[in-house]
Coordinates of N, CA and C in Angstrom, one line a residue:
X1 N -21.9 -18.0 17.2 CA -20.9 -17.0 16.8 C -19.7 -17.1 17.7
X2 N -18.4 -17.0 17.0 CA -17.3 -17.1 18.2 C -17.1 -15.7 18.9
X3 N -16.2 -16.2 20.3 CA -16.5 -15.0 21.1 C -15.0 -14.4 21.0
X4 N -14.8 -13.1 21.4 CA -13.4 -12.5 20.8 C -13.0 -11.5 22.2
X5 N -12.1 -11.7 22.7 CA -11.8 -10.8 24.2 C -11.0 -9.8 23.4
X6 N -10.6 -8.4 24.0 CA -10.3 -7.7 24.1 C -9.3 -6.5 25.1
X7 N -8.1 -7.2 25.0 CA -7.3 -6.9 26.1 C -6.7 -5.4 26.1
X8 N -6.8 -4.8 27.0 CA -6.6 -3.5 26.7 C -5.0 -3.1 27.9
X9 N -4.0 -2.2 27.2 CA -3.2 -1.9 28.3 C -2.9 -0.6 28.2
X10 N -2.5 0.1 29.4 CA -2.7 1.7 29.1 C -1.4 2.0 29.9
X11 N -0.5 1.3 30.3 CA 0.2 1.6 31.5 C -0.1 0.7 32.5
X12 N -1.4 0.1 32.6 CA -2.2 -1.0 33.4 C -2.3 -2.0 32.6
X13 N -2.7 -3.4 32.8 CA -3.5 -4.4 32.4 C -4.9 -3.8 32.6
X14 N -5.9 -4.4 31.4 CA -7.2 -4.2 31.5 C -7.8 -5.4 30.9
X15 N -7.5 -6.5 31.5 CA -8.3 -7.7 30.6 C -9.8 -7.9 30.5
X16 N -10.0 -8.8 29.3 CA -12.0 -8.8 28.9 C -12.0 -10.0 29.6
X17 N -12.6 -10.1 30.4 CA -13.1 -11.4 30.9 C -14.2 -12.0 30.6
X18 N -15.1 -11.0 29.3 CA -16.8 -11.0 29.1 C -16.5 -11.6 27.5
X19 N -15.7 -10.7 26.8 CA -15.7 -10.5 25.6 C -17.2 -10.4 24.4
X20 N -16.7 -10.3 23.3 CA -17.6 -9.9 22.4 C -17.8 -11.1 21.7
X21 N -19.4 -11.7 21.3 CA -19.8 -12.5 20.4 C -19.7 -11.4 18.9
X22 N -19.0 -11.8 17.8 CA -19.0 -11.4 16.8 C -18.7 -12.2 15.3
X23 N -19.2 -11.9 14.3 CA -19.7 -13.1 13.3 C -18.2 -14.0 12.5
X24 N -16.9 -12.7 12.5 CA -15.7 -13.3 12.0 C -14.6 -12.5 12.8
X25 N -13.1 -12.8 12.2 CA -11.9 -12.2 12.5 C -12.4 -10.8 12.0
X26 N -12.6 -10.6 10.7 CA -12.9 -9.4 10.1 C -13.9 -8.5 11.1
X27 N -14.6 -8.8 11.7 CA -15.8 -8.7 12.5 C -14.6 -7.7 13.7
X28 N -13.7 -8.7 14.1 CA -13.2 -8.4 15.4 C -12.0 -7.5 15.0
X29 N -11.6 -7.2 13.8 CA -10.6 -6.5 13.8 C -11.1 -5.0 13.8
X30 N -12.3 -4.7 13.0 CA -13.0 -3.6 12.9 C -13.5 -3.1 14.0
X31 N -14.4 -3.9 14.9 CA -14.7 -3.5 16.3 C -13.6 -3.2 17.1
X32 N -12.1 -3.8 17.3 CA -11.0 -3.4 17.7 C -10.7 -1.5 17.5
X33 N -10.8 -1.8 16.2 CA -10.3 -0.1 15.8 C -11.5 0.8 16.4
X34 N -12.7 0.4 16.2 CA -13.6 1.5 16.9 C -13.1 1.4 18.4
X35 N -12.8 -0.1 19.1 CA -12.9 -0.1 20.8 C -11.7 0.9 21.3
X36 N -10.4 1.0 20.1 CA -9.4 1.7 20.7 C -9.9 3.3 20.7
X37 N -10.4 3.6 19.2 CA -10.7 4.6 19.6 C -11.6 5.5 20.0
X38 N -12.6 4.4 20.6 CA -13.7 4.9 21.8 C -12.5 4.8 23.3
X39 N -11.7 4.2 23.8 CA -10.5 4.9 24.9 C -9.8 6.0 24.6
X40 N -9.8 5.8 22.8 CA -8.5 7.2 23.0 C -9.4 8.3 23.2
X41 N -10.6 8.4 23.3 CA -11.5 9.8 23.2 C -11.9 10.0 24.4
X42 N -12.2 9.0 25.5 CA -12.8 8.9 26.7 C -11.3 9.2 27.5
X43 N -10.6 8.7 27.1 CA -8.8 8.5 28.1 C -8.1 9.6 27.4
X44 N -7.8 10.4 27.0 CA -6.6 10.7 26.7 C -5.7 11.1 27.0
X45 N -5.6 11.1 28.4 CA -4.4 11.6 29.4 C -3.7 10.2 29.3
X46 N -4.0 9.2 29.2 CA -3.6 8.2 29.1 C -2.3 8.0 28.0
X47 N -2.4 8.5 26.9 CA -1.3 8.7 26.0 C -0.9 10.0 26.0
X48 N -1.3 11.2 26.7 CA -0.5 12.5 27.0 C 0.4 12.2 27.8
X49 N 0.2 11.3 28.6 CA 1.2 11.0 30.0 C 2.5 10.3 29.4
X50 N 2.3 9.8 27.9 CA 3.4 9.4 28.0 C 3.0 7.7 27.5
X51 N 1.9 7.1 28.1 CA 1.8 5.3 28.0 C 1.4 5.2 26.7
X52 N 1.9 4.0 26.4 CA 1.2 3.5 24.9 C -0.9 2.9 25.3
X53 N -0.9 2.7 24.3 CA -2.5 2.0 24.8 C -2.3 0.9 23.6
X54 N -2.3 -0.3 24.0 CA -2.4 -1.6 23.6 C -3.8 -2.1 23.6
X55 N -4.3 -2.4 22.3 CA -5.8 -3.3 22.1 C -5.5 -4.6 21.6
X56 N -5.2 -6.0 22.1 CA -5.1 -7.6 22.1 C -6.0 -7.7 21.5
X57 N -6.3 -8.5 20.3 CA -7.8 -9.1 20.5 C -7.3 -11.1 20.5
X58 N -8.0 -11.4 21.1 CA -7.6 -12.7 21.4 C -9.4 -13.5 20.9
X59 N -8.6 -14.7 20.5 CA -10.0 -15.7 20.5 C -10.2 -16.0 21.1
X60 N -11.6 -17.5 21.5 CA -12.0 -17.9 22.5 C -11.2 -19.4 22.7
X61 N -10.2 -19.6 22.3 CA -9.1 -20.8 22.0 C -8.2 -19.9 22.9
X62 N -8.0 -18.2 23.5 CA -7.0 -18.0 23.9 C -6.1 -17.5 22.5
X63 N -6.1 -17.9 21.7 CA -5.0 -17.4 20.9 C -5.1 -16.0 20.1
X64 N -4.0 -15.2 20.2 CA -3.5 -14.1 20.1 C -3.8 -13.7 18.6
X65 N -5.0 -13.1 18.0 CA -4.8 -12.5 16.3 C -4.3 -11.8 16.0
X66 N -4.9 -10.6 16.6 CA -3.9 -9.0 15.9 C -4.0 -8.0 17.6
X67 N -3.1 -7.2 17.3 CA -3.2 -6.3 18.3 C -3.4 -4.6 17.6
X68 N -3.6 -3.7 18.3 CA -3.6 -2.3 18.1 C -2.8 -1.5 18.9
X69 N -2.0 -1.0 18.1 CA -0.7 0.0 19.0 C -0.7 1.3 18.7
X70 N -1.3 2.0 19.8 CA -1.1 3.9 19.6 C 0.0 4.1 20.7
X71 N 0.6 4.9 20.2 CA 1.7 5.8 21.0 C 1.9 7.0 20.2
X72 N 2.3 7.5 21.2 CA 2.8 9.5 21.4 C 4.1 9.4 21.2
X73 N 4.6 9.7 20.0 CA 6.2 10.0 19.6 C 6.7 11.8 19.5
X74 N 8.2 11.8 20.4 CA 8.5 13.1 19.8 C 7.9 13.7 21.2
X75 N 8.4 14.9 21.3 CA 8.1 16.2 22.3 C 7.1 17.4 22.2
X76 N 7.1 17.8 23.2 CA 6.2 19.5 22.8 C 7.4 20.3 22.0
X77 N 6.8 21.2 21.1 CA 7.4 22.1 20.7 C 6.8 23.4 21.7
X78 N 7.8 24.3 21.7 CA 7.4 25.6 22.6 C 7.1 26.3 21.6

């Protein structure tokens, strides 16, 4: 099975150095959306503060497939 890293950025770099054996792209793009939003639940000061949170998912060739982009638009209202 090919292997699929998972680069995460929150304000920081968080690179996978381990990554995930999974069956396809399809495989990796789904596990993507759950891996973001298992951070956005565990982190959320992390996009209250203001940072975006970036999910890479990269092959094992290194090359770039899809990414995931959450960001906080807009102000508090009083």
């Amino acid at each position: 099975m090919p292997r699929y890293f998972f680069h995460t950025r929150d304000g920081r770099d968080h690179p996978d150095h381990e990554g995930v054996e999974l069956a396809n792209d399809a495989a990796a793009r789904l596990y993507a959306v759950r891996y973001a939003g298992e951070v956005l639940i565990s982190e959320p000061e992390a996009l209250a503060r203001g940072h975006k949170l970036d999910v890479q998912v990269v092959d094992e060739r290194g090359e770039a497939l899809f990414a995931i982009h959450s960001v906080v638009s807009g102000g508090l209202s009083s």
